[in-house]
Amino acid sequence: MSFLAVVRRGMRSGSQWLLWLLLYTLVPGRCFGEPPRDTLTPTQAKAYAEVLNMRPAAARALLNGSDAGTLLVQDCLGITELLISQDASRYAATVQAQDQRLKQLQQLPAGALPAYTAAEIRLHQAAAQVVFGHEVQGAWSLRQSYLAMQQVVRRYPQYLPARKTLGMLQFFIGSLPESYRWFLKLLGLPGSVEAGLHNLRRAAAEPNDFQLESRLILALLEETYYKKPEAALTLMGTLQRQQPRSQLLSYLLISQLKKQHRTDEALAAYRTRPTGPEYLPLPYLHHMAADLLLYQGQYAASQHENLLFLQQYPGQHYRKDAWFKLYLAAWLGGNPAAADKYRRQIGAGGRTVLEEDTYAQRFLEDRQPLNPVLTRARLQIDGGYYRPALATLDGFEPTATTPLRDRLEEPYRRARALHLLGRPDSARPYYARTIALAGTASYYFAPQSALQLGYLYQAEGQAATARAYFRKALSYPRHEYKNSTDTKAKLALKELGE
């Protein structure tokens, strides 16, 4: 298993990886109570705020000097521009600038901020190297950053930003499925979910200059892995209202609304997001909007947004997913010629590191036609239109020749709609039917059904039954969403004392 696969597949699933990369590289921070040289100056803090706003020219105009705070904010700006653009032509210059900053830091007096800045820049470098396929260098940079951040926490235990970053690393490494953790152990990078959460919670709870960012990271972790959606959404909504000029916060709010099936609100937030030439282009927003419009059945508008995304985005991730969604929009919109053209493009480029892209590639290779009724229902459920989805599913009429995939998907979709409508007792039999029908089939419907049943029984205090279903979710050897499913099941079992 390559380092690239370990980090991307294990730590991040689907569209969530971009969100984690953004937060991972955009949150430096400082702690009151340290000597003056270990705090950002007001000008540096203002420049960093512009980095968060994704206004690079405004941030760069405020940065001058070679002290640790300036070097840290400069590096946050550089890695932000690289990761957002996904432009491979910027990679070499970005890494070269990072190496130069690391040399400059060696000439500075010792302190929490210089030590933290060096470890953080090395982490930014690891992120750049992994994203652009330089796996061996990325592995070494990650190891250097992890060990250096541990040293910062030991030498400056009250310096909370280091606990925030170390906590994230500990959590993600500790939450990896066992099949991936061995590689990072070889590098001497042990993880711990408990230690990671402890450090993150301390950075989020105790006053420091970037306490809200620490709270945001923690809320997103808890939403993703511990089923606490409302807290995350409330925090992001509050932050976005307080800082309406921040494109990052706007992106996070849209992403969270989409994830929580609140399509109408997500589209409203998309249409009122900050825009203008002063902002760093964020093409992925068009891809998210295309999904939202697809959920609503606005097929032409969805195609327009995804074509904008592909036109503006030079990166290799999400490309297969975008062509797949273009196929769905044309197919469901009654344009078979365009649908066939888009379908062929799925295999023409892009990578299959992310689960969305893997799913699109598998659809292409499977050659089994999608069922239009089930596909519409899935999109309606993803969009939060649960009652219309149930009505759509009533139009599904299986026959003796109906493929197993479709016979599994129908009860699974019913279960999801009923579950999300707040009717768990009605959802349970459909989840159970999906599991019973699936056997060892390599589709994701059964493992996801087991995971959801585990959550339902956990919420009701039936720990033994919940454990059995989480173990069942882990037992499936191969399916499209195995990495994210296994991570969630594993963390749920930890919560139950296993």
Coordinates of C-alpha atoms in Angstrom, one line a residue, residues 50-361:
E50 CA -7.1 37.6 4.3
V51 CA -5.6 34.1 3.7
L52 CA -8.8 32.7 5.3
N53 CA -10.8 35.0 3.2
M54 CA -8.9 33.6 0.2
R55 CA -7.9 37.1 -0.9
P56 CA -4.2 36.4 -1.8
A57 CA -3.2 39.8 -3.1
A58 CA -4.6 41.5 0.1
A59 CA -2.7 39.0 2.2
R60 CA 0.6 39.3 0.3
A61 CA 0.5 43.1 0.5
L62 CA 0.6 42.9 4.3
L63 CA 3.5 40.4 4.6
N64 CA 7.0 41.8 4.9
G65 CA 10.0 40.5 6.8
S66 CA 11.6 37.2 7.7
D67 CA 10.4 36.6 11.3
A68 CA 8.6 33.4 12.2
G69 CA 5.1 34.9 12.1
T70 CA 5.6 36.3 8.6
L71 CA 7.1 33.1 7.3
L72 CA 4.2 31.1 8.7
V73 CA 1.5 33.2 7.1
Q74 CA 3.4 33.4 3.9
D75 CA 3.5 29.6 3.8
C76 CA -0.2 29.3 4.6
L77 CA -0.8 31.6 1.6
G78 CA 1.4 29.6 -0.7
I79 CA 0.1 26.1 0.2
T80 CA -3.5 27.5 0.0
E81 CA -2.9 28.7 -3.6
L82 CA -1.4 25.4 -4.5
L83 CA -4.0 23.1 -3.0
I84 CA -7.0 25.1 -4.1
S85 CA -5.7 25.5 -7.7
Q86 CA -4.3 21.9 -7.9
D87 CA -2.0 23.4 -10.6
A88 CA 1.0 21.1 -11.0
S89 CA 3.0 23.9 -12.6
R90 CA 3.1 25.7 -9.3
Y91 CA 4.4 22.7 -7.3
A92 CA 8.1 23.0 -7.7
A93 CA 8.2 26.8 -6.8
T94 CA 6.0 26.2 -3.8
V95 CA 8.2 23.4 -2.4
Q96 CA 11.3 25.5 -3.1
A97 CA 9.9 28.5 -1.2
Q98 CA 9.1 26.1 1.7
D99 CA 12.7 24.9 1.8
Q100 CA 13.9 28.5 1.8
R101 CA 11.6 29.4 4.7
L102 CA 12.9 26.4 6.7
K103 CA 16.4 27.7 6.2
Q104 CA 15.5 31.1 7.4
L105 CA 13.8 29.7 10.5
Q106 CA 17.1 28.0 11.5
Q107 CA 18.7 31.5 11.9
L108 CA 16.0 32.7 14.3
P109 CA 16.1 32.5 18.1
A110 CA 14.4 29.6 19.7
G111 CA 10.8 29.9 20.7
A112 CA 7.4 28.3 20.5
L113 CA 6.3 30.2 17.3
P114 CA 9.6 29.5 15.3
A115 CA 9.5 25.8 16.3
Y116 CA 5.8 25.5 15.5
T117 CA 6.3 27.3 12.2
A118 CA 9.0 24.9 11.1
A119 CA 6.9 21.9 11.9
E120 CA 3.9 23.4 10.2
I121 CA 5.8 24.2 7.0
R122 CA 7.1 20.7 6.9
L123 CA 3.5 19.5 7.2
H124 CA 2.4 21.8 4.4
Q125 CA 5.2 20.3 2.3
A126 CA 4.1 16.8 3.1
A127 CA 0.5 17.7 1.9
A128 CA 1.9 19.2 -1.3
Q129 CA 4.1 16.2 -2.0
V130 CA 1.3 13.7 -1.4
V131 CA -1.2 15.5 -3.5
F132 CA 1.2 15.8 -6.5
G133 CA 2.4 12.2 -6.3
H134 CA 5.8 12.5 -4.6
E135 CA 5.0 9.8 -2.1
V136 CA 8.4 9.0 -0.7
Q137 CA 9.3 12.6 -0.1
G138 CA 5.8 13.1 1.4
A139 CA 6.3 10.2 3.8
W140 CA 9.6 11.6 5.0
S141 CA 8.1 15.2 5.4
L142 CA 5.1 13.9 7.3
R143 CA 7.4 12.0 9.7
Q144 CA 9.6 15.1 10.2
S145 CA 6.6 17.3 10.9
Y146 CA 4.9 14.8 13.3
L147 CA 8.1 14.3 15.4
A148 CA 8.8 18.0 15.4
M149 CA 5.3 18.8 16.5
Q150 CA 5.6 16.3 19.3
Q151 CA 8.7 18.2 20.4
V152 CA 7.0 21.5 20.3
V153 CA 4.2 20.2 22.6
R154 CA 6.8 18.8 25.0
R155 CA 8.9 22.0 25.2
Y156 CA 6.0 24.4 25.1
P157 CA 3.0 22.6 26.7
Q158 CA 0.9 25.7 26.9
Y159 CA 1.3 26.5 23.2
L160 CA -2.1 25.5 22.1
P161 CA -1.7 25.7 18.2
A162 CA 0.8 22.8 18.4
R163 CA -1.8 20.7 20.3
K164 CA -4.3 21.5 17.6
T165 CA -2.1 20.2 14.8
L166 CA -0.7 17.3 16.7
G167 CA -4.2 16.4 17.8
M168 CA -5.4 16.2 14.2
L169 CA -2.4 14.0 13.2
Q170 CA -3.0 11.7 16.2
F171 CA -6.7 11.4 15.4
F172 CA -6.4 10.7 11.7
I173 CA -3.6 8.1 12.1
G174 CA -5.3 6.5 15.0
S175 CA -8.6 6.2 13.1
L176 CA -7.1 4.5 10.1
P177 CA -8.2 1.0 9.4
E178 CA -5.7 -1.6 10.6
S179 CA -4.9 -2.5 7.0
Y180 CA -3.3 0.9 6.5
R181 CA -1.8 1.8 9.9
W182 CA 1.1 -0.6 9.6
F183 CA 2.7 1.7 7.0
L184 CA 2.7 4.7 9.3
K185 CA 3.9 2.6 12.2
L186 CA 6.9 1.7 10.1
L187 CA 7.6 5.5 9.9
G188 CA 7.4 5.8 13.7
L189 CA 4.0 7.6 13.5
P190 CA 1.8 6.1 16.2
G191 CA -1.7 7.5 16.3
S192 CA -4.3 7.7 19.1
V193 CA -7.9 8.8 18.7
E194 CA -8.1 9.5 22.4
A195 CA -4.9 11.6 22.6
G196 CA -5.9 13.4 19.4
L197 CA -9.3 14.4 20.7
H198 CA -7.8 15.4 24.0
N199 CA -5.4 17.8 22.3
L200 CA -8.0 19.1 19.9
R201 CA -10.5 19.7 22.7
R202 CA -7.9 21.5 24.8
A203 CA -7.1 23.9 21.9
A204 CA -10.8 24.4 21.3
A205 CA -11.8 25.0 24.9
E206 CA -9.0 27.1 26.3
P207 CA -8.5 30.8 25.2
N208 CA -6.1 31.3 22.3
D209 CA -6.0 33.5 19.3
F210 CA -7.3 30.8 17.0
Q211 CA -9.7 29.1 19.3
L212 CA -12.6 29.3 16.9
E213 CA -10.6 27.5 14.2
S214 CA -9.8 24.8 16.6
R215 CA -13.5 24.5 17.5
L216 CA -14.3 24.3 13.9
I217 CA -11.9 21.5 13.2
L218 CA -13.2 19.6 16.3
A219 CA -16.8 20.1 15.2
L220 CA -16.1 18.8 11.8
L221 CA -14.4 15.7 13.2
E222 CA -17.3 15.1 15.5
E223 CA -19.9 15.6 12.8
T224 CA -18.1 13.2 10.4
Y225 CA -17.3 10.4 12.8
Y226 CA -19.5 10.9 15.8
K227 CA -22.9 12.0 14.4
K228 CA -23.0 15.5 15.7
P229 CA -24.3 17.4 12.7
E230 CA -26.2 20.3 14.3
A231 CA -23.2 21.5 16.4
A232 CA -21.0 21.7 13.3
L233 CA -23.6 23.5 11.2
T234 CA -24.5 26.0 13.9
L235 CA -20.8 26.9 14.4
M236 CA -20.1 27.3 10.7
G237 CA -23.3 29.3 10.2
T238 CA -22.3 31.6 13.1
L239 CA -18.8 32.1 11.8
Q240 CA -19.9 32.8 8.3
R241 CA -22.4 35.4 9.5
Q242 CA -19.6 37.0 11.5
Q243 CA -17.1 36.9 8.6
P244 CA -19.2 37.1 5.4
R245 CA -16.1 38.1 3.3
S246 CA -14.4 34.8 4.0
Q247 CA -14.6 32.4 1.1
L248 CA -13.3 29.5 3.2
L249 CA -16.1 29.8 5.7
S250 CA -18.6 30.2 2.8
Y251 CA -17.2 27.0 1.3
L252 CA -17.4 25.1 4.6
L253 CA -21.0 26.2 5.2
I254 CA -22.1 25.2 1.7
S255 CA -20.3 21.9 2.1
Q256 CA -21.9 21.1 5.5
L257 CA -25.4 22.1 4.3
K258 CA -24.9 19.8 1.3
K259 CA -23.7 16.9 3.5
Q260 CA -26.7 17.3 5.7
H261 CA -29.1 17.1 2.8
R262 CA -30.2 20.7 3.0
T263 CA -30.1 21.4 -0.7
D264 CA -32.2 24.6 -0.9
E265 CA -30.2 26.3 1.9
A266 CA -26.9 25.1 0.3
L267 CA -27.8 26.6 -3.0
A268 CA -28.9 29.9 -1.4
A269 CA -25.5 30.0 0.4
Y270 CA -23.8 29.3 -2.9
R271 CA -25.6 32.1 -4.7
T272 CA -24.7 34.6 -2.0
R273 CA -21.0 33.6 -1.5
P274 CA -18.4 36.3 -1.8
T275 CA -17.1 36.6 -5.3
G276 CA -14.8 38.9 -7.3
P277 CA -11.4 39.1 -8.9
E278 CA -9.8 39.7 -5.5
Y279 CA -10.7 36.1 -4.4
L280 CA -8.7 33.0 -5.2
P281 CA -10.7 30.9 -7.7
L282 CA -12.3 27.9 -6.1
P283 CA -13.6 25.8 -9.0
Y284 CA -14.8 23.0 -6.7
L285 CA -17.7 25.2 -5.6
H286 CA -19.1 24.7 -9.2
H287 CA -18.9 20.9 -8.7
M288 CA -20.8 21.1 -5.5
A289 CA -23.4 23.4 -7.0
A290 CA -23.8 20.9 -9.9
D291 CA -24.6 18.1 -7.4
L292 CA -27.2 20.3 -5.7
L293 CA -28.9 21.2 -8.9
L294 CA -28.8 17.5 -10.0
Y295 CA -30.7 16.6 -6.7
Q296 CA -33.4 19.1 -7.7
G297 CA -33.7 17.8 -11.2
Q298 CA -32.3 20.9 -12.8
Y299 CA -30.3 19.0 -15.3
A300 CA -29.2 21.7 -17.7
A301 CA -28.1 24.0 -14.9
S302 CA -26.2 21.1 -13.3
Q303 CA -24.4 20.4 -16.6
H304 CA -23.5 24.0 -16.9
E305 CA -21.9 24.1 -13.4
N306 CA -19.9 20.9 -13.9
L307 CA -18.6 22.1 -17.3
L308 CA -17.5 25.3 -15.6
F309 CA -15.7 23.2 -13.0
L310 CA -13.9 21.1 -15.6
Q311 CA -12.9 24.2 -17.6
Q312 CA -11.5 26.0 -14.6
Y313 CA -9.9 23.2 -12.6
P314 CA -6.5 21.9 -13.7
G315 CA -6.3 19.1 -11.0
Q316 CA -6.8 15.4 -11.4
H317 CA -9.3 14.7 -8.6
Y318 CA -13.1 14.8 -9.0
R319 CA -12.7 14.8 -12.8
K320 CA -14.2 11.3 -13.2
D321 CA -17.0 12.2 -10.7
A322 CA -17.8 15.4 -12.7
W323 CA -18.0 13.4 -16.0
F324 CA -20.2 10.9 -14.3
K325 CA -22.5 13.6 -12.9
L326 CA -22.6 15.1 -16.4
Y327 CA -23.7 11.7 -17.7
L328 CA -26.4 11.4 -15.1
A329 CA -27.8 14.9 -15.9
A330 CA -27.9 14.3 -19.7
W331 CA -29.3 10.7 -19.3
L332 CA -32.0 11.7 -16.9
G333 CA -32.6 14.9 -18.9
G334 CA -33.4 12.9 -22.0
N335 CA -30.3 13.6 -24.1
P336 CA -28.8 10.2 -24.9
A337 CA -26.2 11.5 -27.3
A338 CA -24.7 13.9 -24.7
A339 CA -24.9 11.2 -22.1
D340 CA -22.9 8.8 -24.2
K341 CA -20.3 11.4 -24.8
Y342 CA -19.9 12.2 -21.1
R343 CA -19.8 8.5 -20.2
R344 CA -16.8 7.9 -22.5
Q345 CA -15.0 10.9 -20.8
I346 CA -15.0 9.1 -17.4
G347 CA -12.2 6.9 -18.5
A348 CA -10.2 9.6 -20.4
G349 CA -8.4 11.2 -17.5
G350 CA -8.3 11.9 -13.8
R351 CA -7.3 9.7 -10.9
T352 CA -9.2 7.1 -8.7
V353 CA -7.8 8.1 -5.3
L354 CA -11.1 9.6 -4.0
E355 CA -14.1 7.4 -3.4
E356 CA -16.3 9.5 -5.8
D357 CA -13.9 9.0 -8.6
T358 CA -13.5 5.3 -7.8
Y359 CA -17.3 4.9 -8.0
A360 CA -17.5 6.7 -11.4
Q361 CA -14.7 4.4 -12.8

